[in-house]
Coordinates of C-alpha atoms (C1' of nucleotides) in Angstrom, one line a residue:
Chain P
X89 CA -19.0 3.3 3.3
X90 CA -16.1 3.5 1.0
X91 CA -13.1 1.2 0.6
X92 CA -12.1 -0.3 -2.6
X93 CA -15.0 -2.9 -2.8
X94 CA -17.7 -0.3 -2.0
X95 CA -16.3 2.1 -4.6
X96 CA -16.1 -0.7 -7.2
X97 CA -19.7 -1.7 -6.6
X98 CA -20.9 1.9 -6.9
X99 CA -18.8 2.5 -10.1
X100 CA -20.3 -0.6 -11.8
X101 CA -23.8 0.6 -10.6
X102 CA -23.4 4.2 -11.8
X103 CA -21.6 3.5 -15.1
X104 CA -24.8 2.5 -17.1
X105 CA -26.8 5.1 -15.4
X106 CA -24.8 8.1 -16.3
X107 CA -23.4 7.0 -19.6
X108 CA -24.5 9.3 -22.4
X109 CA -26.1 11.8 -19.9
X110 CA -25.3 15.4 -20.4
X111 CA -24.7 17.9 -17.6
X112 CA -27.2 20.7 -17.9
X113 CA -26.3 22.6 -14.8
X114 CA -24.0 22.5 -11.8
X115 CA -24.9 23.6 -8.3
X116 CA -22.1 23.8 -5.7
X117 CA -23.5 23.9 -2.3
X118 CA -20.3 23.2 -0.4
X119 CA -17.3 24.7 -2.1
X120 CA -14.6 23.1 0.0
X121 CA -15.3 19.6 -1.6
X122 CA -14.0 20.9 -5.0
X123 CA -10.6 21.9 -3.7
X124 CA -8.6 23.1 -5.5
X125 CA -11.1 23.4 -8.3
X126 CA -13.4 26.5 -8.0
X127 CA -17.1 26.4 -8.6
X128 CA -16.6 28.6 -11.7
X129 CA -14.1 26.0 -13.1
X130 CA -16.4 23.1 -12.4
X131 CA -19.3 24.8 -14.0
X132 CA -17.3 25.8 -17.0
X133 CA -15.9 22.2 -17.5
X134 CA -19.1 20.3 -16.8
X135 CA -21.8 22.3 -18.3
X136 CA -22.6 20.7 -21.6
X137 CA -20.3 17.8 -21.1
X138 CA -21.5 14.2 -21.6
X139 CA -20.6 11.3 -19.4
X140 CA -18.6 8.6 -21.3
X141 CA -18.4 6.2 -18.4
X142 CA -17.1 5.6 -14.8
X143 CA -14.0 4.0 -13.7
X144 CA -12.3 3.3 -10.3
X145 CA -8.7 3.9 -9.2
X146 CA -8.1 3.0 -5.6
X147 CA -10.9 4.5 -3.7
X148 CA -11.5 7.2 -6.3
X149 CA -14.3 7.3 -8.8
X150 CA -13.3 8.7 -12.2
X151 CA -16.1 10.0 -14.3
X152 CA -15.0 10.4 -17.9
X153 CA -16.7 13.3 -19.6
X154 CA -16.5 14.7 -23.1
X155 CA -17.5 18.1 -24.5
X156 CA -19.6 18.1 -27.6
X157 CA -17.6 18.6 -30.7
X158 CA -14.4 17.4 -29.0
X159 CA -12.7 14.1 -29.1
X160 CA -10.8 14.1 -25.8
X161 CA -12.3 13.1 -22.5
X162 CA -11.4 14.5 -19.2
X163 CA -12.0 13.1 -15.8
X164 CA -14.0 14.3 -12.9
X165 CA -12.6 12.8 -9.7
X166 CA -14.6 11.9 -6.8
X167 CA -13.6 10.5 -3.3
X168 CA -16.2 9.6 -0.8
X169 CA -14.1 10.3 2.3
X170 CA -15.8 8.6 5.3
X171 CA -19.4 9.4 4.6
X172 CA -19.7 10.4 0.9
X173 CA -22.4 9.1 -1.3
X174 CA -23.2 9.5 -5.0
X175 CA -26.6 8.7 -6.4
X176 CA -29.3 9.9 -8.9
X177 CA -32.4 11.4 -7.4
X178 CA -35.5 12.5 -9.0
X179 CA -35.7 16.2 -9.4
X180 CA -38.8 16.8 -7.4
X181 CA -37.3 15.0 -4.3
X182 CA -36.0 17.0 -1.5
X183 CA -32.2 17.4 -1.6
X184 CA -30.4 15.7 1.4
X185 CA -29.3 17.9 4.1
X186 CA -25.5 17.6 3.2
X187 CA -25.7 17.6 -0.5
X188 CA -22.3 19.1 -1.5
X189 CA -22.7 19.1 -5.3
X190 CA -25.8 18.6 -7.5
X191 CA -25.5 18.0 -11.2
X192 CA -28.6 18.5 -13.4
X193 CA -28.3 15.6 -15.8
X194 CA -31.7 15.9 -17.4
X195 CA -34.5 13.7 -16.0
X196 CA -32.6 13.4 -12.6
X197 CA -30.0 15.0 -10.5
X198 CA -26.6 13.4 -9.8
X199 CA -25.9 14.2 -6.2
X200 CA -22.7 14.1 -4.3
X201 CA -23.7 14.1 -0.7
X202 CA -21.2 14.0 2.2
X203 CA -22.1 14.4 5.8
X204 CA -18.7 15.2 7.2
X205 CA -17.5 16.8 3.9
X206 CA -14.2 14.8 4.0
X207 CA -14.8 13.7 0.4
X208 CA -13.8 15.3 -2.9
X209 CA -15.5 16.2 -6.1
X210 CA -12.9 17.8 -8.3
X211 CA -11.2 18.3 -11.6
X212 CA -7.8 18.1 -9.9
X213 CA -6.1 14.7 -10.6
X214 CA -3.2 15.4 -8.1
X215 CA -4.3 12.9 -5.6
X216 CA -4.1 10.1 -8.1
X217 CA -0.4 10.7 -8.3
X218 CA 1.6 8.3 -6.2
X219 CA -1.1 5.7 -5.7
X220 CA 0.3 2.2 -5.4
X221 CA -0.8 -0.8 -7.5
X222 CA -4.4 -2.2 -7.6
X223 CA -4.6 -5.4 -5.6
X224 CA -7.0 -6.9 -7.8
X225 CA -5.3 -6.1 -11.1
X226 CA -3.3 -8.9 -12.5
X227 CA -0.4 -9.2 -12.1
X228 CA -0.1 -7.7 -8.7
X229 CA 3.7 -7.5 -8.0
X230 CA 4.0 -9.3 -4.6
X231 CA 7.8 -9.0 -4.8
X232 CA 7.7 -5.3 -5.0
X233 CA 5.1 -5.2 -2.1
X234 CA 7.5 -7.4 0.0
X235 CA 10.5 -5.1 -0.8
X236 CA 8.4 -2.1 0.2
X237 CA 7.3 -3.7 3.5
X238 CA 11.0 -4.4 4.2
X239 CA 11.6 -0.6 4.3
X240 CA 9.6 0.0 7.4
X241 CA 9.5 -1.2 11.0
X242 CA 5.8 0.0 11.4
X243 CA 3.2 -2.6 12.1
X244 CA 1.9 -4.4 9.1
X245 CA -1.6 -3.2 9.7
X246 CA -0.6 0.4 9.5
X247 CA 1.3 -0.3 6.2
X248 CA -1.7 -1.8 4.7
X249 CA -3.5 1.6 4.9
X250 CA -0.7 3.3 3.0
X251 CA -2.1 3.9 -0.3
X252 CA 1.3 4.2 -2.0
X253 CA 2.1 0.6 -1.3
X254 CA -1.3 -0.9 -2.2
X255 CA -4.2 1.1 -3.3
X256 CA -7.7 0.7 -2.0
X257 CA -7.4 -1.1 1.3
X258 CA -8.9 0.7 4.2
X259 CA -9.4 0.1 7.9
X260 CA -12.0 -2.6 7.7
X261 CA -10.4 -4.8 5.1
X262 CA -6.9 -4.4 6.6
X263 CA -8.1 -6.1 9.8
X264 CA -10.0 -8.6 7.8
X265 CA -7.2 -9.5 5.5
X266 CA -4.7 -10.1 8.4
X267 CA -7.2 -12.3 10.2
X268 CA -7.7 -14.4 7.1
X269 CA -3.9 -14.7 6.6
X270 CA -3.5 -15.6 10.3
X271 CA -1.0 -12.7 10.7
X272 CA -0.9 -10.4 13.8
X273 CA -1.5 -6.8 13.0
X274 CA 1.3 -5.9 15.3
X275 CA 4.0 -7.6 13.3
X276 CA 6.7 -5.3 12.1
X277 CA 6.3 -5.1 8.4
X278 CA 10.0 -5.6 7.8
X279 CA 9.9 -9.0 9.7
X280 CA 7.3 -10.6 7.6
X281 CA 8.7 -13.5 5.7
X282 CA 8.2 -13.7 2.0
X283 CA 5.7 -16.6 2.3
X284 CA 3.7 -14.6 4.8
X285 CA 3.6 -11.7 2.4
X286 CA 2.4 -14.0 -0.4
X287 CA -0.3 -15.3 2.0
X288 CA -1.3 -11.8 3.0
X289 CA -1.6 -10.6 -0.6
X290 CA -3.8 -13.6 -1.3
X291 CA -6.0 -12.8 1.6
X292 CA -6.3 -9.1 0.6
X293 CA -7.4 -10.2 -2.8
X294 CA -9.9 -12.7 -1.5
X295 CA -11.3 -10.4 1.0
X296 CA -11.8 -7.5 -1.5
X297 CA -13.1 -9.8 -4.2
X298 CA -15.6 -11.3 -1.8
X299 CA -16.8 -8.0 -0.7
X300 CA -17.4 -6.9 -4.3
X301 CA -19.3 -10.1 -5.1
X302 CA -21.3 -9.6 -1.9
X303 CA -21.9 -5.9 -2.5
X304 CA -23.1 -6.8 -6.1
X305 CA -25.9 -8.8 -4.7
X306 CA -27.3 -6.0 -2.7
X307 CA -30.0 -4.2 -4.8
X308 CA -28.4 -0.8 -5.0
X309 CA -31.8 1.0 -5.3
X310 CA -32.4 -0.3 -1.8
X311 CA -32.2 2.3 0.8
X312 CA -33.0 2.8 4.5
X313 CA -35.2 5.7 3.4
X314 CA -36.6 4.3 0.1
X315 CA -35.8 7.4 -1.7
X316 CA -32.3 7.1 -3.0
X317 CA -30.3 5.2 -5.6
X318 CA -26.8 3.9 -5.7
X319 CA -26.2 3.1 -2.1
X320 CA -24.0 0.3 -0.9
X321 CA -24.3 0.3 2.9
X322 CA -21.5 -0.4 5.2
X323 CA -23.6 0.1 8.3
X324 CA -26.9 -1.3 8.8
X325 CA -29.7 1.0 8.4
X326 CA -32.4 0.1 10.9
X327 CA -35.2 -1.8 9.0
X328 CA -32.5 -3.4 6.7
X329 CA -31.8 -7.0 6.7
X330 CA -28.4 -7.6 8.3
X331 CA -26.3 -9.0 5.5
X332 CA -23.4 -6.9 6.2
X333 CA -22.1 -7.7 9.6
X334 CA -22.1 -11.4 9.0
X335 CA -19.3 -11.1 6.4
X336 CA -16.9 -9.3 8.7
X337 CA -15.0 -11.8 10.8
X338 CA -13.1 -9.4 13.1
X339 CA -13.9 -5.8 12.4
X340 CA -16.2 -4.2 14.9
X341 CA -16.5 -7.5 16.8
X342 CA -14.6 -6.7 19.9
X343 CA -15.7 -9.0 22.7
X344 CA -17.5 -11.3 20.4
X345 CA -16.1 -14.9 19.9
X346 CA -13.7 -15.6 17.1
X347 CA -15.6 -17.6 14.4
X348 CA -12.7 -20.1 14.2
X349 CA -11.6 -20.6 17.8
X350 CA -14.2 -18.8 20.1
X351 CA -11.6 -16.6 21.7
X352 CA -12.7 -13.1 22.3
X353 CA -11.9 -10.7 19.4
X354 CA -9.7 -7.7 20.7
X355 CA -9.8 -4.1 19.6
X356 CA -6.8 -1.9 20.1
X357 CA -5.6 1.4 18.5
X358 CA -2.8 1.6 15.9
X359 CA -2.0 5.0 14.3
X360 CA -5.1 6.4 15.7
X361 CA -7.3 3.8 14.1
X362 CA -9.1 0.8 15.6
X363 CA -7.6 -2.6 14.8
X364 CA -9.4 -5.8 15.5
X365 CA -7.9 -9.3 15.7
X366 CA -8.1 -12.7 17.2
X367 CA -5.0 -13.1 19.6
X368 CA -5.1 -16.8 19.2
X369 CA -5.6 -17.2 15.4
X370 CA -3.2 -14.3 14.6
X371 CA -0.4 -15.2 17.0
X372 CA 2.2 -14.1 14.6
Chain J
dC983 C1' -20.5 15.2 28.6
dA984 C1' -17.5 11.4 26.6
dC985 C1' -15.9 8.7 22.9
dC986 C1' -16.4 6.6 18.4
dA987 C1' -16.7 6.5 13.2
dT988 C1' -15.4 3.4 6.2
dG989 C1' -10.1 8.7 5.0
dT990 C1' -6.6 11.9 3.7
dT991 C1' -3.6 15.8 4.4
dC992 C1' -0.8 18.8 6.8
dC993 C1' 2.4 20.0 10.4
dT994 C1' 5.8 18.9 13.8
dT995 C1' 9.4 16.3 15.7
dG996 C1' 13.3 13.4 15.4
Chain D
dC1462 C1' 15.6 14.4 2.6
dC1463 C1' 12.7 10.8 5.3
dA1464 C1' 9.8 8.3 8.8
dA1465 C1' 6.6 8.5 12.2
dG1466 C1' 3.1 10.5 15.2
dG1467 C1' -0.6 13.4 16.0
dA1468 C1' -3.9 17.0 15.0
dA1469 C1' -7.2 18.7 11.8
dC1470 C1' -11.1 18.5 8.8
dA1471 C1' -16.9 18.2 10.4
dT1472 C1' -21.0 15.9 11.7
dG1473 C1' -23.6 12.5 13.9
dG1474 C1' -24.4 8.2 16.6
dT1475 C1' -24.3 6.0 21.0

DNA sequence: CACCATGTTCCTTG
DNA sequence: CCAAGGAACATGGT
């Protein structure tokens, strides 16, 4: 589920829901997602603290909390990994199988669930260090991005996943942005011309902004199971209308006709990740 | 059984 | 020191 747009939609959804709620109790069911924070540290920090709001940085969610009687806020950092979800759930409902952390916030539980446990739910801000610029925050420094791309001979698709160069782009939107810009994912990043990088940045911004706009139209209390809140599906739950697929022009469309020229979309592997492209529309 | 999956980090190699 | 490649993490879907 999570690249920049999915996280942004979730953040906007959760912000008003958690604001002013106070953590009554903390249950850690999968210690490893806290790393390097310990369960004791998390409990000590969160119990009695009140949510001030939720922000996003790259693919991270930042929950700002404040302890009563103090003025400073501190962040709780969440990353969804590949399969993480965060949602409010009625207390009487059964916990999902892979609930990693459960915060009692009064009437409901705030649940961090993660099937594969690749995500994080931590007080450690270390992983925020070194993140590159936000592509949707003006002004994005295209010049600096161009200079950074000049320093590597790796394929441009691979560089788009480098969170120190540009923050929040993941495997889906990297392919989508390159298709939109008409640039082959195989191009050496140091061989891109300045005008191409300008076009690529524009495409990245458009693709991400459209995904946020689209995601915002999905009712977030919708779910395949009808029991959860705060979900923005990437995949299509059976019984869900298929809004998602139609937006993606190349990702996961291997063998299907290109929407522009009807040529078959190709899939290949770069840096151990799938890349999708149209060999005709993305000649160079 | 095989291969695939929205992500990051760590280790090795050059 | 850096860049690049690959494995690891862990579970589930097809």
